[in-house]
Tab-separated table of C-alpha atoms in Angstrom:
chain	number	residue	atom	x	y	z
A	1166	MET	CA	0.257	0.058	-0.054
A	1167	VAL	CA	1.369	3.104	-1.043
A	1168	GLY	CA	0.960	6.316	0.957
A	1169	ALA	CA	0.867	10.124	0.128
A	1170	ALA	CA	2.717	13.457	1.543
A	1171	CYS	CA	1.044	15.707	3.954
A	1172	PRO	CA	0.084	19.033	2.132
A	1173	ASP	CA	1.016	21.047	5.301
A	1174	CYS	CA	4.440	19.556	6.457
A	1175	GLY	CA	5.482	17.233	3.553
A	1176	ARG	CA	6.359	14.338	5.863
A	1177	PHE	CA	5.280	10.927	3.793
A	1178	ALA	CA	2.229	9.056	5.533
A	1179	ASP	CA	0.920	5.327	4.928
A	1180	ARG	CA	-1.406	4.955	7.684
A	1181	VAL	CA	-5.107	4.877	6.776
A	1182	HIS	CA	-7.300	6.721	8.627
A	1183	ASP	CA	-10.451	6.524	6.629
A	1184	ARG	CA	-12.055	6.111	3.410
A	1185	TYR	CA	-14.705	7.804	1.478
A	1186	GLN	CA	-15.886	7.455	-1.895
A	1187	ARG	CA	-15.910	10.795	-4.343
A	1188	ARG	CA	-18.468	11.078	-7.888
A	1189	LEU	CA	-16.671	13.023	-10.555
A	1190	LYS	CA	-18.430	13.708	-13.443
A	1191	ASP	CA	-16.606	12.987	-16.633
A	1192	LEU	CA	-16.665	13.861	-20.382
A	1193	PRO	CA	-19.775	11.691	-21.738
A	1194	LEU	CA	-19.243	8.322	-23.291
A	1195	ALA	CA	-21.074	7.170	-26.056
A	1196	GLU	CA	-23.132	9.985	-25.732
A	1197	GLN	CA	-23.775	8.773	-22.235
A	1198	GLY	CA	-23.393	10.725	-18.921
A	1199	PHE	CA	-20.316	9.130	-17.338
A	1200	VAL	CA	-19.365	9.201	-13.756
A	1201	ILE	CA	-16.146	8.021	-11.834
A	1202	ARG	CA	-16.701	6.611	-8.369
A	1203	LEU	CA	-13.500	7.291	-6.775
A	1204	MET	CA	-12.638	5.369	-3.391
A	1205	VAL	CA	-10.313	8.131	-1.611
A	1206	ARG	CA	-7.949	7.193	1.578
A	1207	ARG	CA	-7.690	9.784	4.329
A	1208	PHE	CA	-4.092	9.506	5.799
A	1209	ILE	CA	-3.087	10.239	9.384
A	1210	CYS	CA	-0.217	12.815	9.398
A	1211	GLY	CA	2.785	11.377	11.569
A	1212	SER	CA	4.188	14.559	12.647
A	1213	ALA	CA	3.558	15.728	16.114
A	1214	ASP	CA	4.123	19.499	15.449
A	1215	CYS	CA	1.975	19.309	12.332
A	1216	PRO	CA	-1.528	21.250	12.395
A	1217	ARG	CA	-2.690	18.725	9.771
A	1218	ARG	CA	-4.097	15.603	11.684
A	1219	THR	CA	-6.033	13.945	8.690
A	1220	PHE	CA	-5.538	14.426	4.843
A	1221	ALA	CA	-7.006	13.233	1.694
A	1222	GLU	CA	-4.865	11.886	-0.993
A	1223	PRO	CA	-4.486	13.997	-3.662
A	1224	PHE	CA	-5.655	13.574	-7.016
A	1225	SER	CA	-4.662	16.696	-8.815
A	1226	ARG	CA	-4.293	15.245	-12.137
A	1227	LEU	CA	-8.228	13.992	-12.528
A	1228	ALA	CA	-9.964	16.639	-10.366
A	1229	ALA	CA	-8.940	19.740	-8.092
A	1230	PRO	CA	-9.672	19.278	-4.572
A	1231	TYR	CA	-13.546	19.403	-3.584
A	1232	ALA	CA	-14.348	19.825	-7.298
A	1233	ARG	CA	-17.296	17.451	-8.553
A	1234	PHE	CA	-15.922	17.410	-12.259
A	1235	THR	CA	-12.736	16.085	-13.968
A	1236	THR	CA	-10.286	18.200	-15.334
A	1237	ARG	CA	-11.322	17.212	-18.535
A	1238	LEU	CA	-14.762	18.129	-18.055
A	1239	ASN	CA	-13.755	21.476	-17.114
A	1240	GLY	CA	-10.963	21.767	-19.917
A	1241	ASP	CA	-8.586	22.247	-17.244
A	1242	ASP	CA	-6.346	19.505	-18.863
A	1243	ASP	CA	-4.039	21.271	-21.422
A	1244	GLY	CA	-5.897	20.161	-24.311
A	1245	TYR	CA	-4.099	16.388	-24.411
A	1246	LEU	CA	-7.762	15.235	-25.013
A	1247	TRP	CA	-9.077	17.268	-27.506
A	1248	ALA	CA	-7.479	15.908	-30.507
A	1249	ASP	CA	-9.588	12.497	-29.892
A	1250	THR	CA	-12.410	14.930	-29.230
A	1251	ALA	CA	-11.768	16.566	-32.440
A	1252	GLU	CA	-11.195	13.341	-34.736
A	1253	VAL	CA	-14.581	12.040	-33.021
A	1254	ARG	CA	-16.680	15.401	-34.032
A	1255	ARG	CA	-15.162	14.814	-37.815
A	1256	THR	CA	-15.960	11.045	-37.772
A	1257	GLU	CA	-19.824	12.237	-36.929
A	1258	GLU	CA	-20.017	15.129	-39.453
A	1259	ALA	CA	-18.673	12.985	-42.217
A	1260	ALA	CA	-21.584	10.397	-40.983
A	1261	ARG	CA	-24.130	12.755	-40.987
A	1262	ALA	CA	-22.826	13.732	-44.533
A	1263	TRP	CA	-23.158	10.342	-45.912
A	1264	GLU	CA	-26.826	10.119	-44.641
A	1265	ALA	CA	-27.624	13.459	-46.684
A	1266	VAL	CA	-26.180	12.035	-50.019
A	1267	ARG	CA	-26.899	8.162	-49.919
A	1268	PRO	CA	-29.208	7.122	-52.164
A	1269	GLN	CA	-32.654	6.051	-50.872
A	1270	LEU	CA	-33.554	2.321	-50.732
A	1271	PRO	CA	-36.762	1.110	-51.562
């Protein structure tokens, strides 16, 4: 089991205090809403002089603290996914164009 660094003192902690489920809305998948259910661990900071007793493990690349939406859904991902999204959009436009020009079958 891997731990995390305390955000206040920086000391590495691997003692788990609690777990909770976090729900994050993400980009749609196949035109359906997509929710990530993430199990988050709370760690105990072992430093006696640290003002923070417990802290949650960070998922900074997935979502900001207290956020209910992923960074991809918010558009804060520096565009690494948008190339794929643009390709999907072009494919959908081509399919609509084909529907408009294809011969009507009896």
